[in-house]
Amino acid sequence: MYAIVEIAGQQFKVSKDLKVYVHRLADKEGDAISFAKVLLLDDAGTITLGAPAVEGASVEAKVLQHLKGDKVIVFKKKRRKGYKKRNGHRQYLTQIQISGITLPGAKKEKAAPKKEATPATEEVEAPKKKVAKAKKEETQE
């Protein structure tokens, strides 16, 4: 099972127990967080595509640590002009571990059979009354 989820403005393909580096999150180390913007779910070959997100689906994760990424050197030069600029950057990152993926309707499945059971009993009673009326009409003729 995997999901494509949007975290801090970027999309990631995640599965259970996967460690992911994302842009710095405001949560503290050790906090459990949930992401509700799940764009796609794959459950053993059954794909659910959101428009734009899957309703009721969420991804739970735990913040492991905050750190800085590798240094990236930005060097600009214009030849024959004597122009050189050197700049560096280190991105602030958060490492998270995915603890689980919640499917949509996990809580709703328990309530749905009760709603379906009541109309089914009404449908069974209704044809019996119609049959009884039809038999009365045949006996009267």
XYZ file of C-alpha atoms in Angstrom:
141
model
C 0.000 0.000 0.000
C 1.287 3.450 -0.881
C -0.044 6.989 -1.179
C 0.948 10.195 -2.892
C 0.612 13.000 -0.372
C 1.339 16.727 -0.410
C 3.629 17.785 2.443
C 4.885 21.381 2.796
C 4.100 22.199 -0.830
C 5.782 19.125 -2.345
C 4.369 15.740 -3.384
C 5.847 12.510 -2.005
C 5.153 8.827 -2.637
C 5.007 7.301 0.844
C 4.380 3.908 2.394
C 4.398 2.587 5.958
C 7.734 2.891 7.852
C 9.325 5.054 5.123
C 11.645 7.895 6.205
C 11.301 11.108 4.197
C 13.130 14.455 4.237
C 10.708 17.381 3.782
C 10.975 21.149 4.084
C 11.155 22.316 7.705
C 7.920 21.744 9.633
C 6.902 23.733 12.711
C 6.273 20.603 14.843
C 8.722 19.494 17.539
C 10.817 16.330 17.427
C 8.816 13.297 18.546
C 5.421 14.833 17.651
C 2.862 12.814 15.706
C 1.413 14.683 12.739
C -1.263 13.951 10.147
C -1.477 15.020 6.508
C -4.978 15.176 5.026
C -4.079 16.178 1.462
C -3.767 12.665 -0.011
C -3.814 12.867 -3.810
C -3.732 9.142 -4.664
C -4.089 5.836 -2.797
C -3.073 2.354 -3.920
C -4.401 -0.501 -1.789
C -3.211 -3.836 -3.264
C -3.858 -2.746 -6.836
C -7.030 -0.756 -6.111
C -6.233 2.833 -7.035
C -8.265 5.725 -5.631
C -7.628 9.053 -7.319
C -8.620 12.289 -5.635
C -10.099 15.367 -7.246
C -7.919 17.107 -6.026
C -7.645 15.107 -2.764
C -9.143 11.836 -1.542
C -11.878 12.631 1.001
C -11.421 10.973 4.400
C -7.913 9.666 3.692
C -4.930 10.737 5.773
C -1.283 9.883 6.357
C 0.123 9.781 9.887
C 3.798 10.467 10.538
C 6.243 11.095 13.373
C 8.858 13.871 13.367
C 12.283 12.285 13.888
C 14.653 15.274 13.682
C 15.300 18.738 12.283
C 18.509 19.244 10.301
C 20.174 21.175 7.505
C 20.748 19.757 4.039
C 23.988 19.653 2.066
C 25.553 22.940 0.948
C 24.713 24.015 -2.581
C 27.159 26.406 -4.248
C 25.696 28.978 -6.639
C 28.372 30.499 -8.898
C 27.573 33.166 -11.464
C 30.048 34.500 -14.039
C 29.921 36.663 -17.144
C 32.959 36.049 -19.294
C 35.252 38.903 -20.277
C 33.398 41.301 -17.966
C 35.134 40.577 -14.654
C 31.814 39.591 -13.043
C 31.890 36.704 -10.561
C 29.441 35.940 -7.739
C 29.726 33.011 -5.359
C 26.864 32.171 -3.025
C 25.987 29.151 -0.880
C 22.762 27.759 0.531
C 21.790 25.044 3.033
C 18.112 24.058 3.155
C 16.393 23.514 6.513
C 14.845 20.029 6.527
C 12.731 17.799 8.749
C 13.040 14.016 8.743
C 9.713 12.229 9.248
C 8.781 8.560 9.441
C 5.422 7.460 8.040
C 3.557 5.495 10.721
C 0.415 4.637 8.752
C -2.017 5.394 5.948
C -5.715 5.706 6.797
C -8.134 4.762 4.031
C -11.307 6.765 3.403
C -14.436 5.281 4.922
C -12.634 3.256 7.596
C -14.949 4.721 10.249
C -17.981 4.970 7.938
C -18.051 1.241 7.111
C -19.574 0.411 10.487
C -22.448 2.885 10.051
C -23.239 2.012 6.418
C -24.564 -1.560 6.937
C -27.112 -0.338 9.503
C -28.531 2.175 7.028
C -28.736 -0.440 4.276
C -30.405 -3.025 6.537
C -33.471 -0.896 7.335
C -34.523 -0.203 3.691
C -34.022 -3.878 2.831
C -36.654 -4.961 5.401
C -39.114 -2.363 4.078
C -38.655 -3.649 0.540
C -39.401 -7.192 1.668
C -42.628 -6.141 3.398
C -43.885 -4.015 0.493
C -44.058 -6.834 -2.117
C -46.032 -9.058 0.305
C -48.765 -6.427 0.554
C -48.909 -6.083 -3.221
C -49.178 -9.849 -3.630
C -51.980 -10.001 -1.080
C -53.914 -7.233 -2.889
C -53.449 -8.999 -6.231
C -54.835 -12.264 -4.762
C -57.906 -10.414 -3.359
C -58.605 -8.885 -6.765
C -58.409 -12.305 -8.449
C -60.825 -13.889 -5.948
C -63.362 -11.083 -6.363
C -63.538 -11.565 -10.140
